[in-house]
PDB file of C-alpha atoms and ligand atoms in Angstrom:
ATOM      1  CA  UNK A1093       3.588-110.595 171.013  1.00  0.00           C
ATOM      2  CA  UNK A1094       1.478-112.966 168.883  1.00  0.00           C
ATOM      3  CA  UNK A1095      -0.004-111.347 165.779  1.00  0.00           C
ATOM      4  CA  UNK A1096      -2.569-112.639 163.312  1.00  0.00           C
ATOM      5  CA  UNK A1097      -2.294-110.752 160.029  1.00  0.00           C
ATOM      6  CA  UNK A1098      -5.313-111.199 157.761  1.00  0.00           C
ATOM      7  CA  UNK A1099      -4.396-110.878 154.095  1.00  0.00           C
ATOM      8  CA  UNK A1100      -1.206-111.747 152.241  1.00  0.00           C
ATOM      9  CA  UNK A1101      -1.127-108.884 149.753  1.00  0.00           C
ATOM     10  CA  UNK A1102       1.105-105.819 149.769  1.00  0.00           C
ATOM     11  CA  UNK A1103       0.063-104.756 153.267  1.00  0.00           C
ATOM     12  CA  UNK A1104      -0.135-108.216 154.860  1.00  0.00           C
ATOM     13  CA  UNK A1105       3.286-109.180 153.496  1.00  0.00           C
ATOM     14  CA  UNK A1106       4.905-105.895 154.584  1.00  0.00           C
ATOM     15  CA  UNK A1107       3.379-105.801 158.073  1.00  0.00           C
ATOM     16  CA  UNK A1108       3.692-109.542 158.726  1.00  0.00           C
ATOM     17  CA  UNK A1109       7.305-109.598 157.567  1.00  0.00           C
ATOM     18  CA  UNK A1110       8.228-106.536 159.628  1.00  0.00           C
ATOM     19  CA  UNK A1111       6.569-107.868 162.787  1.00  0.00           C
ATOM     20  CA  UNK A1112       8.444-111.160 162.412  1.00  0.00           C
ATOM     21  CA  UNK A1113      11.734-109.318 161.838  1.00  0.00           C
ATOM     22  CA  UNK A1114      11.110-107.447 165.108  1.00  0.00           C
ATOM     23  CA  UNK A1115      10.836-110.779 166.936  1.00  0.00           C
ATOM     24  CA  UNK A1116       7.054-111.079 167.140  1.00  0.00           C
ATOM     25  CA  UNK A1117       5.234-114.314 166.336  1.00  0.00           C
ATOM     26  CA  UNK A1118       3.110-114.007 163.218  1.00  0.00           C
ATOM     27  CA  UNK A1119       0.442-116.112 161.552  1.00  0.00           C
ATOM     28  CA  UNK A1120      -0.814-114.846 158.208  1.00  0.00           C
ATOM     29  CA  UNK A1121      -4.440-115.523 157.322  1.00  0.00           C
ATOM     30  CA  UNK A1122      -5.116-116.565 153.722  1.00  0.00           C
ATOM     31  CA  UNK A1123      -7.764-118.124 151.509  1.00  0.00           C
ATOM     32  CA  UNK A1124      -4.962-120.424 150.309  1.00  0.00           C
ATOM     33  CA  UNK A1125      -2.859-121.349 153.359  1.00  0.00           C
ATOM     34  CA  UNK A1126      -0.921-124.118 151.606  1.00  0.00           C
ATOM     35  CA  UNK A1127      -0.070-122.086 148.523  1.00  0.00           C
ATOM     36  CA  UNK A1128       0.858-119.017 150.562  1.00  0.00           C
ATOM     37  CA  UNK A1129       3.031-121.061 152.960  1.00  0.00           C
ATOM     38  CA  UNK A1130       5.370-121.568 150.002  1.00  0.00           C
ATOM     39  CA  UNK A1131       5.411-117.818 149.319  1.00  0.00           C
ATOM     40  CA  UNK A1132       6.165-116.944 152.963  1.00  0.00           C
ATOM     41  CA  UNK A1133       8.445-119.795 154.115  1.00  0.00           C
ATOM     42  CA  UNK A1134       9.538-117.996 157.284  1.00  0.00           C
ATOM     43  CA  UNK A1135       5.997-117.242 158.504  1.00  0.00           C
ATOM     44  CA  UNK A1136       3.133-119.418 159.704  1.00  0.00           C
ATOM     45  CA  UNK A1137       0.148-119.334 157.367  1.00  0.00           C
ATOM     46  CA  UNK A1138      -3.366-120.498 158.167  1.00  0.00           C
ATOM     47  CA  UNK A1139      -6.916-119.525 157.400  1.00  0.00           C
ATOM     48  CA  UNK A1140      -8.212-116.143 158.513  1.00  0.00           C
ATOM     49  CA  UNK A1141      -9.904-117.924 161.429  1.00  0.00           C
ATOM     50  CA  UNK A1142      -6.590-119.603 162.370  1.00  0.00           C
ATOM     51  CA  UNK A1143      -4.709-116.301 162.253  1.00  0.00           C
ATOM     52  CA  UNK A1144      -7.386-114.483 164.274  1.00  0.00           C
ATOM     53  CA  UNK A1145      -7.354-117.239 166.901  1.00  0.00           C
ATOM     54  CA  UNK A1146      -3.530-117.141 167.047  1.00  0.00           C
ATOM     55  CA  UNK A1147      -3.143-113.395 167.418  1.00  0.00           C
ATOM     56  CA  UNK A1148      -3.332-111.476 170.636  1.00  0.00           C
ATOM     57  CA  UNK A1149      -3.364-108.605 168.181  1.00  0.00           C
ATOM     58  CA  UNK A1150      -5.076-109.036 164.800  1.00  0.00           C
ATOM     59  CA  UNK A1151      -4.264-106.903 161.763  1.00  0.00           C
ATOM     60  CA  UNK A1152      -6.878-106.319 159.076  1.00  0.00           C
ATOM     61  CA  UNK A1153      -4.962-106.170 155.788  1.00  0.00           C
ATOM     62  CA  UNK A1154      -7.856-107.317 153.616  1.00  0.00           C
ATOM     63  CA  UNK A1155      -9.796-105.405 150.945  1.00  0.00           C
ATOM     64  CA  UNK A1156     -12.408-103.452 152.934  1.00  0.00           C
ATOM     65  CA  UNK A1157     -15.608-104.959 151.591  1.00  0.00           C
ATOM     66  CA  UNK A1158     -14.193-108.507 151.866  1.00  0.00           C
ATOM     67  CA  UNK A1159     -12.868-107.874 155.343  1.00  0.00           C
ATOM     68  CA  UNK A1160     -16.391-107.484 156.711  1.00  0.00           C
ATOM     69  CA  UNK A1161     -17.317-110.902 155.341  1.00  0.00           C
ATOM     70  CA  UNK A1162     -14.123-112.550 156.584  1.00  0.00           C
ATOM     71  CA  UNK A1163     -14.014-110.898 160.033  1.00  0.00           C
ATOM     72  CA  UNK A1164     -17.609-111.987 160.620  1.00  0.00           C
ATOM     73  CA  UNK A1165     -16.313-115.545 160.856  1.00  0.00           C
ATOM     74  CA  UNK A1166     -13.455-114.795 163.283  1.00  0.00           C
ATOM     75  CA  UNK A1167     -13.483-114.731 167.070  1.00  0.00           C
ATOM     76  CA  UNK A1168     -12.077-111.316 167.970  1.00  0.00           C
ATOM     77  CA  UNK A1169     -13.581-110.838 171.431  1.00  0.00           C
ATOM     78  CA  UNK A1170     -11.143-108.978 173.667  1.00  0.00           C
ATOM     79  CA  UNK A1171      -8.494-108.710 170.931  1.00  0.00           C
ATOM     80  CA  UNK A1172      -6.886-105.560 169.629  1.00  0.00           C
ATOM     81  CA  UNK A1173      -7.775-105.276 165.934  1.00  0.00           C
ATOM     82  CA  UNK A1174      -5.533-102.952 163.937  1.00  0.00           C
ATOM     83  CA  UNK A1175      -7.614-101.912 160.952  1.00  0.00           C
ATOM     84  CA  UNK A1176      -5.450-100.776 158.041  1.00  0.00           C
ATOM     85  CA  UNK A1177      -8.209-101.369 155.518  1.00  0.00           C
ATOM     86  CA  UNK A1178     -10.163 -99.156 153.166  1.00  0.00           C
ATOM     87  CA  UNK A1179     -13.234 -99.839 151.098  1.00  0.00           C
ATOM     88  CA  UNK A1180     -12.313-100.181 147.420  1.00  0.00           C
ATOM     89  CA  UNK A1181     -15.411 -98.058 146.812  1.00  0.00           C
ATOM     90  CA  UNK A1182     -13.978 -95.194 148.920  1.00  0.00           C
ATOM     91  CA  UNK A1183     -11.936 -94.130 145.894  1.00  0.00           C
ATOM     92  CA  UNK A1184     -14.956 -92.631 144.148  1.00  0.00           C
ATOM     93  CA  UNK A1185     -18.040 -93.173 146.304  1.00  0.00           C
ATOM     94  CA  UNK A1186     -19.232 -91.694 149.600  1.00  0.00           C
ATOM     95  CA  UNK A1187     -18.551 -93.736 152.729  1.00  0.00           C
ATOM     96  CA  UNK A1188     -21.833 -94.624 154.422  1.00  0.00           C
ATOM     97  CA  UNK A1189     -20.405 -96.378 157.492  1.00  0.00           C
ATOM     98  CA  UNK A1190     -16.615 -96.160 157.840  1.00  0.00           C
ATOM     99  CA  UNK A1191     -14.979 -99.582 157.625  1.00  0.00           C
ATOM    100  CA  UNK A1192     -13.430 -99.338 161.082  1.00  0.00           C
ATOM    101  CA  UNK A1193     -16.828 -98.549 162.602  1.00  0.00           C
ATOM    102  CA  UNK A1194     -18.462-101.366 160.655  1.00  0.00           C
ATOM    103  CA  UNK A1195     -15.843-103.779 162.022  1.00  0.00           C
ATOM    104  CA  UNK A1196     -16.486-102.494 165.562  1.00  0.00           C
ATOM    105  CA  UNK A1197     -20.247-102.968 165.089  1.00  0.00           C
ATOM    106  CA  UNK A1198     -19.678-106.474 163.709  1.00  0.00           C
ATOM    107  CA  UNK A1199     -17.369-107.395 166.575  1.00  0.00           C
ATOM    108  CA  UNK A1200     -18.514-105.303 169.569  1.00  0.00           C
ATOM    109  CA  UNK A1201     -16.004-106.929 171.923  1.00  0.00           C
ATOM    110  CA  UNK A1202     -13.023-106.294 169.647  1.00  0.00           C
ATOM    111  CA  UNK A1203     -10.766-103.345 170.475  1.00  0.00           C
ATOM    112  CA  UNK A1204     -10.557-101.663 167.080  1.00  0.00           C
ATOM    113  CA  UNK A1205      -7.710 -99.244 166.398  1.00  0.00           C
ATOM    114  CA  UNK A1206      -7.417 -97.628 162.989  1.00  0.00           C
ATOM    115  CA  UNK A1207      -4.037 -96.556 161.668  1.00  0.00           C
ATOM    116  CA  UNK A1208      -1.740 -96.682 158.605  1.00  0.00           C
ATOM    117  CA  UNK A1209      -4.664 -96.796 156.149  1.00  0.00           C
ATOM    118  CA  UNK A1210      -3.410 -93.760 154.199  1.00  0.00           C
ATOM    119  CA  UNK A1211       0.269 -94.792 154.099  1.00  0.00           C
ATOM    120  CA  UNK A1212       1.895 -96.729 151.225  1.00  0.00           C
ATOM    121  CA  UNK A1213       2.593-100.320 152.253  1.00  0.00           C
ATOM    122  CA  UNK A1214       6.381-100.021 151.937  1.00  0.00           C
ATOM    123  CA  UNK A1215       6.399 -96.895 154.145  1.00  0.00           C
ATOM    124  CA  UNK A1216       4.095 -98.336 156.829  1.00  0.00           C
ATOM    125  CA  UNK A1217       6.869-100.516 158.163  1.00  0.00           C
ATOM    126  CA  UNK A1218       9.855 -98.379 157.192  1.00  0.00           C
ATOM    127  CA  UNK A1219       8.830 -94.704 157.364  1.00  0.00           C
ATOM    128  CA  UNK A1220      12.441 -93.538 157.256  1.00  0.00           C
ATOM    129  CA  UNK A1221      12.642 -94.657 153.622  1.00  0.00           C
ATOM    130  CA  UNK A1222      10.891 -91.375 152.875  1.00  0.00           C
ATOM    131  CA  UNK A1223      13.214 -88.535 153.769  1.00  0.00           C
ATOM    132  CA  UNK A1224      11.715 -85.645 155.681  1.00  0.00           C
ATOM    133  CA  UNK A1225       8.908 -85.291 158.165  1.00  0.00           C
ATOM    134  CA  UNK A1226       5.713 -87.230 157.618  1.00  0.00           C
ATOM    135  CA  UNK A1227       2.861 -88.304 159.841  1.00  0.00           C
ATOM    136  CA  UNK A1228       0.714 -91.312 160.623  1.00  0.00           C
ATOM    137  CA  UNK A1229      -2.814 -91.007 162.009  1.00  0.00           C
ATOM    138  CA  UNK A1230      -4.334 -93.192 164.707  1.00  0.00           C
ATOM    139  CA  UNK A1231      -7.754 -93.342 166.362  1.00  0.00           C
ATOM    140  CA  UNK A1232      -9.720 -95.616 168.670  1.00  0.00           C
ATOM    141  CA  UNK A1233     -12.354 -95.457 171.377  1.00  0.00           C
ATOM    142  CA  UNK A1234     -10.121 -97.787 173.434  1.00  0.00           C
ATOM    143  CA  UNK A1235      -7.340 -95.615 174.880  1.00  0.00           C
ATOM    144  CA  UNK A1236      -5.345 -98.565 176.220  1.00  0.00           C
ATOM    145  CA  UNK A1237      -5.448-100.452 172.918  1.00  0.00           C
ATOM    146  CA  UNK A1238      -4.454 -97.270 171.089  1.00  0.00           C
ATOM    147  CA  UNK A1239      -1.441 -96.923 173.368  1.00  0.00           C
ATOM    148  CA  UNK A1240      -0.360-100.487 172.563  1.00  0.00           C
ATOM    149  CA  UNK A1241      -0.647 -99.794 168.823  1.00  0.00           C
ATOM    150  CA  UNK A1242       1.299 -96.541 169.165  1.00  0.00           C
ATOM    151  CA  UNK A1243       4.089 -98.664 170.640  1.00  0.00           C
ATOM    152  CA  UNK A1244       4.036-100.879 167.548  1.00  0.00           C
ATOM    153  CA  UNK A1245       4.191 -97.802 165.301  1.00  0.00           C
ATOM    154  CA  UNK A1246       7.243 -96.645 167.236  1.00  0.00           C
ATOM    155  CA  UNK A1247       8.786-100.105 166.705  1.00  0.00           C
ATOM    156  CA  UNK A1248       8.154 -99.643 162.976  1.00  0.00           C
ATOM    157  CA  UNK A1249      10.097 -96.353 163.141  1.00  0.00           C
ATOM    158  CA  UNK A1250       7.281 -93.777 163.242  1.00  0.00           C
ATOM    159  CA  UNK A1251       8.117 -90.511 164.957  1.00  0.00           C
ATOM    160  CA  UNK A1252       5.098 -88.290 164.220  1.00  0.00           C
ATOM    161  CA  UNK A1253       2.010 -90.207 165.373  1.00  0.00           C
ATOM    162  CA  UNK A1254      -1.026 -87.939 165.188  1.00  0.00           C
ATOM    163  CA  UNK A1255      -3.760 -89.080 167.601  1.00  0.00           C
ATOM    164  CA  UNK A1256      -7.148 -88.103 166.179  1.00  0.00           C
ATOM    165  CA  UNK A1257      -9.102 -89.351 169.199  1.00  0.00           C
ATOM    166  CA  UNK A1258     -11.952 -91.852 169.060  1.00  0.00           C
ATOM    167  CA  UNK A1259     -13.592 -93.842 166.275  1.00  0.00           C
ATOM    168  CA  UNK A1260     -15.496 -90.771 165.087  1.00  0.00           C
ATOM    169  CA  UNK A1261     -12.212 -89.943 163.297  1.00  0.00           C
ATOM    170  CA  UNK A1262     -12.295 -93.172 161.250  1.00  0.00           C
ATOM    171  CA  UNK A1263     -14.400 -91.403 158.612  1.00  0.00           C
ATOM    172  CA  UNK A1264     -11.841 -88.625 158.147  1.00  0.00           C
ATOM    173  CA  UNK A1265      -9.044 -91.182 157.930  1.00  0.00           C
ATOM    174  CA  UNK A1266     -10.860 -93.253 155.312  1.00  0.00           C
ATOM    175  CA  UNK A1267     -11.833 -90.145 153.344  1.00  0.00           C
ATOM    176  CA  UNK A1268      -8.143 -89.486 152.703  1.00  0.00           C
ATOM    177  CA  UNK A1269      -8.156 -92.295 150.138  1.00  0.00           C
ATOM    178  CA  UNK A1270      -9.424 -90.286 147.141  1.00  0.00           C
ATOM    179  CA  UNK A1271      -6.713 -87.700 147.895  1.00  0.00           C
ATOM    180  CA  UNK A1272      -4.084 -90.435 148.199  1.00  0.00           C
ATOM    181  CA  UNK A1273      -5.157 -91.901 144.851  1.00  0.00           C
ATOM    182  CA  UNK A1274      -5.112 -88.475 143.182  1.00  0.00           C
ATOM    183  CA  UNK A1275      -1.592 -87.871 144.489  1.00  0.00           C
ATOM    184  CA  UNK A1276      -0.421 -91.271 143.268  1.00  0.00           C
ATOM    185  CA  UNK A1277      -1.817 -90.496 139.842  1.00  0.00           C
ATOM    186  CA  UNK A1278      -0.266 -87.000 139.738  1.00  0.00           C
ATOM    187  CA  UNK A1279       3.118 -88.023 141.139  1.00  0.00           C
ATOM    188  CA  UNK A1280       3.266 -91.351 139.298  1.00  0.00           C
ATOM    189  CA  UNK A1281       4.586 -92.985 142.456  1.00  0.00           C
ATOM    190  CA  UNK A1282       3.539 -94.440 145.809  1.00  0.00           C
ATOM    191  CA  UNK A1283       6.666 -93.025 147.460  1.00  0.00           C
ATOM    192  CA  UNK A1284       5.006 -90.079 149.214  1.00  0.00           C
ATOM    193  CA  UNK A1285       3.077 -89.490 152.406  1.00  0.00           C
ATOM    194  CA  UNK A1286       1.063 -86.958 154.381  1.00  0.00           C
ATOM    195  CA  UNK A1287       2.600 -84.565 156.905  1.00  0.00           C
ATOM    196  CA  UNK A1288       0.957 -82.427 159.570  1.00  0.00           C
ATOM    197  CA  UNK A1289       2.989 -79.264 160.058  1.00  0.00           C
ATOM    198  CA  UNK A1290       2.684 -76.900 163.007  1.00  0.00           C
ATOM    199  CA  UNK A1291       4.895 -74.101 164.291  1.00  0.00           C
ATOM    200  CA  UNK A1292       3.823 -74.228 167.919  1.00  0.00           C
ATOM    201  CA  UNK A1293       2.012 -70.882 167.807  1.00  0.00           C
ATOM    202  CA  UNK A1294      -1.717 -70.692 168.375  1.00  0.00           C
ATOM    203  CA  UNK A1295      -3.681 -68.625 165.811  1.00  0.00           C
ATOM    204  CA  UNK A1296      -4.247 -65.964 168.485  1.00  0.00           C
ATOM    205  CA  UNK A1297      -0.673 -66.146 169.818  1.00  0.00           C
TER     206      UNK A1297
HETATM  207  N1  NAP B 400      -1.332-101.237 149.292  1.00  0.00           N
HETATM  208  C1  NAP B 400      -1.201-100.156 150.042  1.00  0.00           C
HETATM  209  O1  NAP B 400      -0.207 -99.422 149.918  1.00  0.00           O
HETATM  210  C2  NAP B 400      -2.246 -99.833 151.087  1.00  0.00           C
HETATM  211  C3  NAP B 400      -2.042 -98.693 151.857  1.00  0.00           C
HETATM  212  C4  NAP B 400      -2.957 -98.385 152.875  1.00  0.00           C
HETATM  213  C5  NAP B 400      -4.060 -99.194 153.066  1.00  0.00           C
HETATM  214  N2  NAP B 400      -4.264-100.280 152.259  1.00  0.00           N
HETATM  215  C6  NAP B 400      -5.454-101.113 152.530  1.00  0.00           C
HETATM  216  O2  NAP B 400      -5.000-102.353 153.084  1.00  0.00           O
HETATM  217  C7  NAP B 400      -5.842-103.417 152.633  1.00  0.00           C
HETATM  218  C8  NAP B 400      -4.970-104.433 151.892  1.00  0.00           C
HETATM  219  O3  NAP B 400      -4.366-103.773 150.788  1.00  0.00           O
HETATM  220  P1  NAP B 400      -3.325-104.533 149.833  1.00  0.00           P
HETATM  221  O4  NAP B 400      -2.779-103.491 148.930  1.00  0.00           O
HETATM  222  O5  NAP B 400      -2.434-105.396 150.622  1.00  0.00           O
HETATM  223  O6  NAP B 400      -4.337-105.439 148.996  1.00  0.00           O
HETATM  224  P2  NAP B 400      -3.968-106.715 148.129  1.00  0.00           P
HETATM  225  O7  NAP B 400      -2.534-106.646 147.697  1.00  0.00           O
HETATM  226  O8  NAP B 400      -5.043-106.833 147.125  1.00  0.00           O
HETATM  227  O9  NAP B 400      -4.095-107.910 149.191  1.00  0.00           O
HETATM  228  C9  NAP B 400      -5.270-108.197 149.870  1.00  0.00           C
HETATM  229  C10 NAP B 400      -5.201-109.634 150.347  1.00  0.00           C
HETATM  230  O10 NAP B 400      -6.441-109.965 150.951  1.00  0.00           O
HETATM  231  C11 NAP B 400      -6.743-111.341 150.713  1.00  0.00           C
HETATM  232  N3  NAP B 400      -8.113-111.488 150.229  1.00  0.00           N
HETATM  233  C12 NAP B 400      -9.109-112.139 150.857  1.00  0.00           C
HETATM  234  N4  NAP B 400     -10.242-112.090 150.175  1.00  0.00           N
HETATM  235  C13 NAP B 400      -9.976-111.393 149.051  1.00  0.00           C
HETATM  236  C14 NAP B 400     -10.750-111.043 147.922  1.00  0.00           C
HETATM  237  N5  NAP B 400     -12.034-111.382 147.812  1.00  0.00           N
HETATM  238  N6  NAP B 400     -10.141-110.339 146.949  1.00  0.00           N
HETATM  239  C15 NAP B 400      -8.845-109.996 147.046  1.00  0.00           C
HETATM  240  N7  NAP B 400      -8.061-110.321 148.109  1.00  0.00           N
HETATM  241  C16 NAP B 400      -8.628-111.015 149.096  1.00  0.00           C
HETATM  242  C17 NAP B 400      -5.740-111.853 149.706  1.00  0.00           C
HETATM  243  O11 NAP B 400      -4.882-112.757 150.400  1.00  0.00           O
HETATM  244  P3  NAP B 400      -5.062-114.333 150.132  1.00  0.00           P
HETATM  245  O12 NAP B 400      -5.073-114.511 148.642  1.00  0.00           O
HETATM  246  O13 NAP B 400      -3.875-114.948 150.776  1.00  0.00           O
HETATM  247  O14 NAP B 400      -6.368-114.709 150.777  1.00  0.00           O
HETATM  248  C18 NAP B 400      -4.991-110.630 149.227  1.00  0.00           C
HETATM  249  O15 NAP B 400      -3.641-110.894 149.024  1.00  0.00           O
HETATM  250  C19 NAP B 400      -6.908-102.774 151.754  1.00  0.00           C
HETATM  251  O16 NAP B 400      -8.054-102.549 152.518  1.00  0.00           O
HETATM  252  C20 NAP B 400      -6.265-101.471 151.311  1.00  0.00           C
HETATM  253  O17 NAP B 400      -7.209-100.459 151.033  1.00  0.00           O
HETATM  254  C21 NAP B 400      -3.381-100.603 151.276  1.00  0.00           C
END
């Protein structure tokens, strides 16, 4: 599959590198394609517009506020957009419109799927590095696109993929960020994740 990965930071590098290692074709989107080509010699690097045009699937690995500006200039009609982003402001301010919903409103013909936004970059693409059970959330109004993205999560090694339904769940997913930041501060590490634990019994059972 052809992927355009927007952003060359921790998330873009991890996801782009993993996708390429799995045999997918990847173009990273950067503000500095020439400079970043030297940093990622095994990957194609272009502008965000180049990467979006290249990808059958486009990954948003940009800072949230910037991603709205950058995605505005990309043609995403008909493409699956995997939104991993969070607003920087979500750390300590209320979310007015969740980022994933804002991207969907900006690009009504894009097929936005939100996932991985509350997982540390190194664990996104290698969940087994954290021993024990942990979970990744996913949501989208587009059931078929969500299924495709679940397949990619399985390729990454995810076993517990918790489907939260449609884009109404984007808010809950993005509101995990203050908790994630508090845990990072308390634990002094990014090597942790969230787990959903059930025992199979209903409350009335
Ligand atoms: N880091 C994590 O563990 C993690 C986990 C879950 C979700 N996220 C979310 O994933 C997204 C990316 O996170 P990240 O940690 O990879 O961020 P990052 O290391 O800061 O990288 C973001 C990349 O976006 C590009 N960019 C474009 N415009 C920018 C601007 N105005 N300011 C800064 N960068 C700009 C840059 O690539 P170029 O210089 O090549 O343009 C930069 O490398 C964010 O929305 C974040 O909330 C991160």
